[in-house]
Amino acid sequence: MKKTLSTYQVTIIALGIVLNVVGAFIALTLRLPIYLDSIGTIFIACVLGPRYAVLTGILGSFVSGMTFDIYSLFFMPVQITTGLIAGIIFEKDFLKGGKIFIGVMAFSIPTSILSAIIAAFVFGGVTSSGSSYIVQILSVFGVNKIVGVFFTQVLTDYTDKFIAVVIVKYAVSLVPNNIINKLKFKNSYMEINNG
């Protein structure tokens, strides 16, 4: 395996960071009940594997947190978990064909739990995300805030990650083979465009 990153690989990591930041900005601005902040992390998990996906998630959270959404810094562990598990799930071919639903669940459940813990215990269930509206609506109907946060996180995280995986699979299928070959390490993570 190569010890250093090529210019193509560094560029792709930068693209992943931009995808995370722009996605998060769109979701925050439109108050969407999903986050769109992990598309780049999942893309890098597919292209370069978990190690670089974790790096992408950390840097994306840092940029978002320092520019428009301070909450992103607190949710950095979620990006780390997403990058790590998504890379492993891609490597094990759990995002091909009918296995995609189980594959997405395999990395959205741990991230949902982590997100819910952060949202409930650090922020009392109210964050900058549009999903906070769901928590507040559930609260009005008498649902315990912690239960509401956990329910909301599981629902919105799965939806968010599923959308991200579909976008990534489509994007990777459009990448020309000569670019794929320049990006590949010895163990390729880019074999999802066949499933």
PDB file of N, CA and C in Angstrom, residues 64-149:
ATOM      1  N   SER A  64     -17.122  23.536   9.231  1.00  0.00           N
ATOM      2  CA  SER A  64     -18.511  23.944   9.488  1.00  0.00           C
ATOM      3  C   SER A  64     -18.639  24.627  10.844  1.00  0.00           C
ATOM      4  N   GLY A  65     -17.998  24.047  11.843  1.00  0.00           N
ATOM      5  CA  GLY A  65     -18.072  24.599  13.193  1.00  0.00           C
ATOM      6  C   GLY A  65     -17.456  25.973  13.324  1.00  0.00           C
ATOM      7  N   MET A  66     -16.416  26.227  12.559  1.00  0.00           N
ATOM      8  CA  MET A  66     -15.737  27.521  12.635  1.00  0.00           C
ATOM      9  C   MET A  66     -16.362  28.581  11.732  1.00  0.00           C
ATOM     10  N   THR A  67     -17.228  28.174  10.813  1.00  0.00           N
ATOM     11  CA  THR A  67     -17.772  29.154   9.873  1.00  0.00           C
ATOM     12  C   THR A  67     -19.253  29.464  10.078  1.00  0.00           C
ATOM     13  N   PHE A  68     -20.099  28.441  10.273  1.00  0.00           N
ATOM     14  CA  PHE A  68     -21.528  28.751  10.336  1.00  0.00           C
ATOM     15  C   PHE A  68     -22.333  27.920  11.325  1.00  0.00           C
ATOM     16  N   ASP A  69     -21.772  26.854  11.889  1.00  0.00           N
ATOM     17  CA  ASP A  69     -22.559  26.003  12.784  1.00  0.00           C
ATOM     18  C   ASP A  69     -21.680  25.421  13.884  1.00  0.00           C
ATOM     19  N   ILE A  70     -21.594  26.122  14.994  1.00  0.00           N
ATOM     20  CA  ILE A  70     -20.734  25.703  16.111  1.00  0.00           C
ATOM     21  C   ILE A  70     -21.101  24.301  16.612  1.00  0.00           C
ATOM     22  N   TYR A  71     -22.362  23.909  16.446  1.00  0.00           N
ATOM     23  CA  TYR A  71     -22.798  22.584  16.887  1.00  0.00           C
ATOM     24  C   TYR A  71     -22.022  21.466  16.185  1.00  0.00           C
ATOM     25  N   SER A  72     -21.555  21.718  14.981  1.00  0.00           N
ATOM     26  CA  SER A  72     -20.806  20.705  14.221  1.00  0.00           C
ATOM     27  C   SER A  72     -19.603  20.186  14.991  1.00  0.00           C
ATOM     28  N   LEU A  73     -18.969  21.058  15.751  1.00  0.00           N
ATOM     29  CA  LEU A  73     -17.789  20.641  16.515  1.00  0.00           C
ATOM     30  C   LEU A  73     -18.153  19.574  17.546  1.00  0.00           C
ATOM     31  N   PHE A  74     -19.317  19.718  18.164  1.00  0.00           N
ATOM     32  CA  PHE A  74     -19.739  18.766  19.186  1.00  0.00           C
ATOM     33  C   PHE A  74     -20.135  17.415  18.586  1.00  0.00           C
ATOM     34  N   PHE A  75     -20.552  17.436  17.328  1.00  0.00           N
ATOM     35  CA  PHE A  75     -20.967  16.205  16.658  1.00  0.00           C
ATOM     36  C   PHE A  75     -19.833  15.565  15.851  1.00  0.00           C
ATOM     37  N   MET A  76     -18.610  16.045  16.038  1.00  0.00           N
ATOM     38  CA  MET A  76     -17.455  15.472  15.345  1.00  0.00           C
ATOM     39  C   MET A  76     -17.306  13.962  15.604  1.00  0.00           C
ATOM     40  N   PRO A  77     -17.565  13.471  16.828  1.00  0.00           N
ATOM     41  CA  PRO A  77     -17.474  12.017  17.036  1.00  0.00           C
ATOM     42  C   PRO A  77     -18.421  11.219  16.133  1.00  0.00           C
ATOM     43  N   VAL A  78     -19.534  11.828  15.747  1.00  0.00           N
ATOM     44  CA  VAL A  78     -20.470  11.159  14.838  1.00  0.00           C
ATOM     45  C   VAL A  78     -19.829  11.011  13.461  1.00  0.00           C
ATOM     46  N   GLN A  79     -19.127  12.040  13.007  1.00  0.00           N
ATOM     47  CA  GLN A  79     -18.425  11.965  11.717  1.00  0.00           C
ATOM     48  C   GLN A  79     -17.332  10.892  11.760  1.00  0.00           C
ATOM     49  N   ILE A  80     -16.629  10.825  12.859  1.00  0.00           N
ATOM     50  CA  ILE A  80     -15.572   9.818  13.010  1.00  0.00           C
ATOM     51  C   ILE A  80     -16.179   8.416  12.908  1.00  0.00           C
ATOM     52  N   THR A  81     -17.270   8.205  13.633  1.00  0.00           N
ATOM     53  CA  THR A  81     -17.950   6.911  13.610  1.00  0.00           C
ATOM     54  C   THR A  81     -18.489   6.596  12.219  1.00  0.00           C
ATOM     55  N   THR A  82     -19.081   7.589  11.567  1.00  0.00           N
ATOM     56  CA  THR A  82     -19.609   7.399  10.211  1.00  0.00           C
ATOM     57  C   THR A  82     -18.501   6.978   9.257  1.00  0.00           C
ATOM     58  N   GLY A  83     -17.390   7.695   9.265  1.00  0.00           N
ATOM     59  CA  GLY A  83     -16.285   7.379   8.364  1.00  0.00           C
ATOM     60  C   GLY A  83     -15.723   5.990   8.595  1.00  0.00           C
ATOM     61  N   LEU A  84     -15.532   5.659   9.852  1.00  0.00           N
ATOM     62  CA  LEU A  84     -14.951   4.366  10.205  1.00  0.00           C
ATOM     63  C   LEU A  84     -15.870   3.211   9.798  1.00  0.00           C
ATOM     64  N   ILE A  85     -17.119   3.269  10.244  1.00  0.00           N
ATOM     65  CA  ILE A  85     -18.031   2.159   9.971  1.00  0.00           C
ATOM     66  C   ILE A  85     -18.427   2.108   8.495  1.00  0.00           C
ATOM     67  N   ALA A  86     -18.657   3.259   7.865  1.00  0.00           N
ATOM     68  CA  ALA A  86     -19.025   3.263   6.440  1.00  0.00           C
ATOM     69  C   ALA A  86     -17.916   2.647   5.595  1.00  0.00           C
ATOM     70  N   GLY A  87     -16.660   2.948   5.918  1.00  0.00           N
ATOM     71  CA  GLY A  87     -15.540   2.363   5.184  1.00  0.00           C
ATOM     72  C   GLY A  87     -15.512   0.852   5.297  1.00  0.00           C
ATOM     73  N   ILE A  88     -15.772   0.357   6.489  1.00  0.00           N
ATOM     74  CA  ILE A  88     -15.791  -1.094   6.712  1.00  0.00           C
ATOM     75  C   ILE A  88     -16.981  -1.725   5.987  1.00  0.00           C
ATOM     76  N   ILE A  89     -18.133  -1.073   6.071  1.00  0.00           N
ATOM     77  CA  ILE A  89     -19.338  -1.590   5.414  1.00  0.00           C
ATOM     78  C   ILE A  89     -19.148  -1.635   3.896  1.00  0.00           C
ATOM     79  N   PHE A  90     -18.556  -0.581   3.325  1.00  0.00           N
ATOM     80  CA  PHE A  90     -18.269  -0.587   1.882  1.00  0.00           C
ATOM     81  C   PHE A  90     -17.318  -1.728   1.541  1.00  0.00           C
ATOM     82  N   GLU A  91     -16.287  -1.890   2.350  1.00  0.00           N
ATOM     83  CA  GLU A  91     -15.289  -2.931   2.105  1.00  0.00           C
ATOM     84  C   GLU A  91     -15.918  -4.325   2.120  1.00  0.00           C
ATOM     85  N   LYS A  92     -16.917  -4.525   2.962  1.00  0.00           N
ATOM     86  CA  LYS A  92     -17.573  -5.834   3.094  1.00  0.00           C
ATOM     87  C   LYS A  92     -18.733  -6.014   2.114  1.00  0.00           C
ATOM     88  N   ASP A  93     -18.891  -5.077   1.174  1.00  0.00           N
ATOM     89  CA  ASP A  93     -19.935  -5.162   0.136  1.00  0.00           C
ATOM     90  C   ASP A  93     -21.361  -5.155   0.680  1.00  0.00           C
ATOM     91  N   PHE A  94     -21.595  -4.479   1.798  1.00  0.00           N
ATOM     92  CA  PHE A  94     -22.941  -4.409   2.350  1.00  0.00           C
ATOM     93  C   PHE A  94     -23.757  -3.249   1.798  1.00  0.00           C
ATOM     94  N   LEU A  95     -23.259  -2.589   0.764  1.00  0.00           N
ATOM     95  CA  LEU A  95     -24.028  -1.496   0.178  1.00  0.00           C
ATOM     96  C   LEU A  95     -24.321  -1.759  -1.293  1.00  0.00           C
ATOM     97  N   LYS A  96     -24.404  -3.046  -1.637  1.00  0.00           N
ATOM     98  CA  LYS A  96     -24.738  -3.453  -3.004  1.00  0.00           C
ATOM     99  C   LYS A  96     -26.107  -4.112  -3.007  1.00  0.00           C
ATOM    100  N   GLY A  97     -26.860  -3.829  -4.051  1.00  0.00           N
ATOM    101  CA  GLY A  97     -28.148  -4.487  -4.241  1.00  0.00           C
ATOM    102  C   GLY A  97     -29.073  -4.353  -3.045  1.00  0.00           C
ATOM    103  N   GLY A  98     -29.735  -5.464  -2.713  1.00  0.00           N
ATOM    104  CA  GLY A  98     -30.699  -5.476  -1.619  1.00  0.00           C
ATOM    105  C   GLY A  98     -30.088  -5.330  -0.239  1.00  0.00           C
ATOM    106  N   LYS A  99     -28.776  -5.535  -0.140  1.00  0.00           N
ATOM    107  CA  LYS A  99     -28.114  -5.408   1.163  1.00  0.00           C
ATOM    108  C   LYS A  99     -27.952  -3.955   1.600  1.00  0.00           C
ATOM    109  N   ILE A 100     -28.269  -3.013   0.714  1.00  0.00           N
ATOM    110  CA  ILE A 100     -28.052  -1.600   1.012  1.00  0.00           C
ATOM    111  C   ILE A 100     -28.834  -1.159   2.256  1.00  0.00           C
ATOM    112  N   PHE A 101     -30.055  -1.673   2.431  1.00  0.00           N
ATOM    113  CA  PHE A 101     -30.875  -1.259   3.569  1.00  0.00           C
ATOM    114  C   PHE A 101     -30.251  -1.697   4.890  1.00  0.00           C
ATOM    115  N   ILE A 102     -29.732  -2.919   4.910  1.00  0.00           N
ATOM    116  CA  ILE A 102     -29.064  -3.433   6.110  1.00  0.00           C
ATOM    117  C   ILE A 102     -27.718  -2.744   6.300  1.00  0.00           C
ATOM    118  N   GLY A 103     -27.001  -2.521   5.207  1.00  0.00           N
ATOM    119  CA  GLY A 103     -25.708  -1.843   5.286  1.00  0.00           C
ATOM    120  C   GLY A 103     -25.827  -0.444   5.859  1.00  0.00           C
ATOM    121  N   VAL A 104     -26.813   0.306   5.386  1.00  0.00           N
ATOM    122  CA  VAL A 104     -27.023   1.663   5.909  1.00  0.00           C
ATOM    123  C   VAL A 104     -27.416   1.593   7.380  1.00  0.00           C
ATOM    124  N   MET A 105     -28.254   0.629   7.728  1.00  0.00           N
ATOM    125  CA  MET A 105     -28.657   0.484   9.125  1.00  0.00           C
ATOM    126  C   MET A 105     -27.447   0.167  10.008  1.00  0.00           C
ATOM    127  N   ALA A 106     -26.522  -0.635   9.479  1.00  0.00           N
ATOM    128  CA  ALA A 106     -25.349  -1.032  10.260  1.00  0.00           C
ATOM    129  C   ALA A 106     -24.494   0.153  10.684  1.00  0.00           C
ATOM    130  N   PHE A 107     -24.462   1.224   9.886  1.00  0.00           N
ATOM    131  CA  PHE A 107     -23.690   2.372  10.361  1.00  0.00           C
ATOM    132  C   PHE A 107     -24.555   3.545  10.810  1.00  0.00           C
ATOM    133  N   SER A 108     -25.860   3.500  10.524  1.00  0.00           N
ATOM    134  CA  SER A 108     -26.694   4.596  11.018  1.00  0.00           C
ATOM    135  C   SER A 108     -27.145   4.367  12.460  1.00  0.00           C
ATOM    136  N   ILE A 109     -27.279   3.130  12.887  1.00  0.00           N
ATOM    137  CA  ILE A 109     -27.685   2.872  14.276  1.00  0.00           C
ATOM    138  C   ILE A 109     -26.628   3.381  15.265  1.00  0.00           C
ATOM    139  N   PRO A 110     -25.347   3.003  15.120  1.00  0.00           N
ATOM    140  CA  PRO A 110     -24.354   3.543  16.066  1.00  0.00           C
ATOM    141  C   PRO A 110     -24.256   5.073  16.021  1.00  0.00           C
ATOM    142  N   THR A 111     -24.346   5.650  14.816  1.00  0.00           N
ATOM    143  CA  THR A 111     -24.256   7.113  14.735  1.00  0.00           C
ATOM    144  C   THR A 111     -25.503   7.766  15.314  1.00  0.00           C
ATOM    145  N   SER A 112     -26.657   7.114  15.181  1.00  0.00           N
ATOM    146  CA  SER A 112     -27.893   7.635  15.777  1.00  0.00           C
ATOM    147  C   SER A 112     -27.789   7.672  17.290  1.00  0.00           C
ATOM    148  N   ILE A 113     -27.291   6.601  17.855  1.00  0.00           N
ATOM    149  CA  ILE A 113     -27.150   6.537  19.313  1.00  0.00           C
ATOM    150  C   ILE A 113     -26.189   7.615  19.795  1.00  0.00           C
ATOM    151  N   LEU A 114     -25.062   7.730  19.123  1.00  0.00           N
ATOM    152  CA  LEU A 114     -24.077   8.748  19.500  1.00  0.00           C
ATOM    153  C   LEU A 114     -24.652  10.155  19.346  1.00  0.00           C
ATOM    154  N   SER A 115     -25.328  10.412  18.230  1.00  0.00           N
ATOM    155  CA  SER A 115     -25.954  11.722  18.004  1.00  0.00           C
ATOM    156  C   SER A 115     -27.002  12.025  19.064  1.00  0.00           C
ATOM    157  N   ALA A 116     -27.803  11.025  19.391  1.00  0.00           N
ATOM    158  CA  ALA A 116     -28.858  11.223  20.383  1.00  0.00           C
ATOM    159  C   ALA A 116     -28.276  11.538  21.757  1.00  0.00           C
ATOM    160  N   ILE A 117     -27.204  10.856  22.121  1.00  0.00           N
ATOM    161  CA  ILE A 117     -26.559  11.132  23.411  1.00  0.00           C
ATOM    162  C   ILE A 117     -26.054  12.568  23.450  1.00  0.00           C
ATOM    163  N   ILE A 118     -25.394  12.990  22.381  1.00  0.00           N
ATOM    164  CA  ILE A 118     -24.874  14.364  22.326  1.00  0.00           C
ATOM    165  C   ILE A 118     -26.027  15.368  22.348  1.00  0.00           C
ATOM    166  N   ALA A 119     -27.039  15.144  21.499  1.00  0.00           N
ATOM    167  CA  ALA A 119     -28.160  16.089  21.420  1.00  0.00           C
ATOM    168  C   ALA A 119     -28.934  16.162  22.736  1.00  0.00           C
ATOM    169  N   ALA A 120     -29.191  15.012  23.349  1.00  0.00           N
ATOM    170  CA  ALA A 120     -30.007  14.978  24.568  1.00  0.00           C
ATOM    171  C   ALA A 120     -29.268  15.497  25.788  1.00  0.00           C
ATOM    172  N   PHE A 121     -28.042  15.047  25.969  1.00  0.00           N
ATOM    173  CA  PHE A 121     -27.360  15.349  27.220  1.00  0.00           C
ATOM    174  C   PHE A 121     -26.474  16.589  27.171  1.00  0.00           C
ATOM    175  N   VAL A 122     -26.035  16.977  25.989  1.00  0.00           N
ATOM    176  CA  VAL A 122     -25.229  18.197  25.883  1.00  0.00           C
ATOM    177  C   VAL A 122     -26.116  19.403  25.584  1.00  0.00           C
ATOM    178  N   PHE A 123     -27.134  19.199  24.725  1.00  0.00           N
ATOM    179  CA  PHE A 123     -27.951  20.330  24.273  1.00  0.00           C
ATOM    180  C   PHE A 123     -29.408  20.260  24.711  1.00  0.00           C
ATOM    181  N   GLY A 124     -29.781  19.287  25.508  1.00  0.00           N
ATOM    182  CA  GLY A 124     -31.165  19.192  25.954  1.00  0.00           C
ATOM    183  C   GLY A 124     -32.146  18.921  24.831  1.00  0.00           C
ATOM    184  N   GLY A 125     -31.673  18.348  23.738  1.00  0.00           N
ATOM    185  CA  GLY A 125     -32.531  17.981  22.622  1.00  0.00           C
ATOM    186  C   GLY A 125     -32.699  19.045  21.561  1.00  0.00           C
ATOM    187  N   VAL A 126     -32.196  20.242  21.804  1.00  0.00           N
ATOM    188  CA  VAL A 126     -32.373  21.336  20.846  1.00  0.00           C
ATOM    189  C   VAL A 126     -31.017  21.716  20.263  1.00  0.00           C
ATOM    190  N   THR A 127     -30.866  21.481  18.957  1.00  0.00           N
ATOM    191  CA  THR A 127     -29.631  21.838  18.257  1.00  0.00           C
ATOM    192  C   THR A 127     -29.987  22.758  17.094  1.00  0.00           C
ATOM    193  N   SER A 128     -29.025  23.012  16.245  1.00  0.00           N
ATOM    194  CA  SER A 128     -29.261  23.874  15.081  1.00  0.00           C
ATOM    195  C   SER A 128     -29.997  23.145  13.961  1.00  0.00           C
ATOM    196  N   SER A 129     -30.132  21.842  14.055  1.00  0.00           N
ATOM    197  CA  SER A 129     -30.720  21.032  12.991  1.00  0.00           C
ATOM    198  C   SER A 129     -32.237  21.175  12.930  1.00  0.00           C
ATOM    199  N   GLY A 130     -32.762  20.994  11.731  1.00  0.00           N
ATOM    200  CA  GLY A 130     -34.207  20.990  11.547  1.00  0.00           C
ATOM    201  C   GLY A 130     -34.888  19.838  12.267  1.00  0.00           C
ATOM    202  N   SER A 131     -34.142  18.791  12.614  1.00  0.00           N
ATOM    203  CA  SER A 131     -34.735  17.667  13.342  1.00  0.00           C
ATOM    204  C   SER A 131     -35.152  18.069  14.754  1.00  0.00           C
ATOM    205  N   SER A 132     -34.636  19.176  15.252  1.00  0.00           N
ATOM    206  CA  SER A 132     -35.050  19.676  16.570  1.00  0.00           C
ATOM    207  C   SER A 132     -36.537  20.002  16.593  1.00  0.00           C
ATOM    208  N   TYR A 133     -37.088  20.371  15.436  1.00  0.00           N
ATOM    209  CA  TYR A 133     -38.530  20.642  15.363  1.00  0.00           C
ATOM    210  C   TYR A 133     -39.331  19.379  15.655  1.00  0.00           C
ATOM    211  N   ILE A 134     -38.844  18.247  15.158  1.00  0.00           N
ATOM    212  CA  ILE A 134     -39.528  16.977  15.416  1.00  0.00           C
ATOM    213  C   ILE A 134     -39.513  16.683  16.910  1.00  0.00           C
ATOM    214  N   VAL A 135     -38.367  16.895  17.550  1.00  0.00           N
ATOM    215  CA  VAL A 135     -38.248  16.676  18.997  1.00  0.00           C
ATOM    216  C   VAL A 135     -39.243  17.561  19.740  1.00  0.00           C
ATOM    217  N   GLN A 136     -39.348  18.821  19.337  1.00  0.00           N
ATOM    218  CA  GLN A 136     -40.264  19.752  20.002  1.00  0.00           C
ATOM    219  C   GLN A 136     -41.725  19.346  19.795  1.00  0.00           C
ATOM    220  N   ILE A 137     -42.063  18.893  18.596  1.00  0.00           N
ATOM    221  CA  ILE A 137     -43.434  18.439  18.325  1.00  0.00           C
ATOM    222  C   ILE A 137     -43.765  17.224  19.186  1.00  0.00           C
ATOM    223  N   LEU A 138     -42.838  16.275  19.271  1.00  0.00           N
ATOM    224  CA  LEU A 138     -43.054  15.101  20.119  1.00  0.00           C
ATOM    225  C   LEU A 138     -43.223  15.508  21.574  1.00  0.00           C
ATOM    226  N   SER A 139     -42.478  16.508  21.998  1.00  0.00           N
ATOM    227  CA  SER A 139     -42.573  17.033  23.370  1.00  0.00           C
ATOM    228  C   SER A 139     -43.973  17.572  23.657  1.00  0.00           C
ATOM    229  N   VAL A 140     -44.540  18.278  22.690  1.00  0.00           N
ATOM    230  CA  VAL A 140     -45.889  18.835  22.838  1.00  0.00           C
ATOM    231  C   VAL A 140     -46.910  17.721  23.051  1.00  0.00           C
ATOM    232  N   PHE A 141     -46.672  16.563  22.424  1.00  0.00           N
ATOM    233  CA  PHE A 141     -47.582  15.431  22.568  1.00  0.00           C
ATOM    234  C   PHE A 141     -47.254  14.558  23.779  1.00  0.00           C
ATOM    235  N   GLY A 142     -46.407  15.052  24.661  1.00  0.00           N
ATOM    236  CA  GLY A 142     -46.134  14.362  25.911  1.00  0.00           C
ATOM    237  C   GLY A 142     -45.026  13.328  25.869  1.00  0.00           C
ATOM    238  N   VAL A 143     -44.312  13.238  24.760  1.00  0.00           N
ATOM    239  CA  VAL A 143     -43.207  12.280  24.669  1.00  0.00           C
ATOM    240  C   VAL A 143     -42.023  12.829  25.461  1.00  0.00           C
ATOM    241  N   ASN A 144     -41.465  11.996  26.312  1.00  0.00           N
ATOM    242  CA  ASN A 144     -40.277  12.368  27.083  1.00  0.00           C
ATOM    243  C   ASN A 144     -39.201  12.887  26.134  1.00  0.00           C
ATOM    244  N   LYS A 145     -38.525  13.958  26.530  1.00  0.00           N
ATOM    245  CA  LYS A 145     -37.556  14.602  25.634  1.00  0.00           C
ATOM    246  C   LYS A 145     -36.447  13.643  25.197  1.00  0.00           C
ATOM    247  N   ILE A 146     -35.924  12.852  26.114  1.00  0.00           N
ATOM    248  CA  ILE A 146     -34.836  11.927  25.766  1.00  0.00           C
ATOM    249  C   ILE A 146     -35.338  10.856  24.792  1.00  0.00           C
ATOM    250  N   VAL A 147     -36.532  10.329  25.033  1.00  0.00           N
ATOM    251  CA  VAL A 147     -37.122   9.347  24.115  1.00  0.00           C
ATOM    252  C   VAL A 147     -37.353   9.996  22.752  1.00  0.00           C
ATOM    253  N   GLY A 148     -37.859  11.221  22.756  1.00  0.00           N
ATOM    254  CA  GLY A 148     -38.088  11.955  21.512  1.00  0.00           C
ATOM    255  C   GLY A 148     -36.811  12.180  20.728  1.00  0.00           C
ATOM    256  N   VAL A 149     -35.737  12.520  21.435  1.00  0.00           N
ATOM    257  CA  VAL A 149     -34.444  12.741  20.776  1.00  0.00           C
ATOM    258  C   VAL A 149     -33.940  11.437  20.166  1.00  0.00           C
TER     259      VAL A 149
END
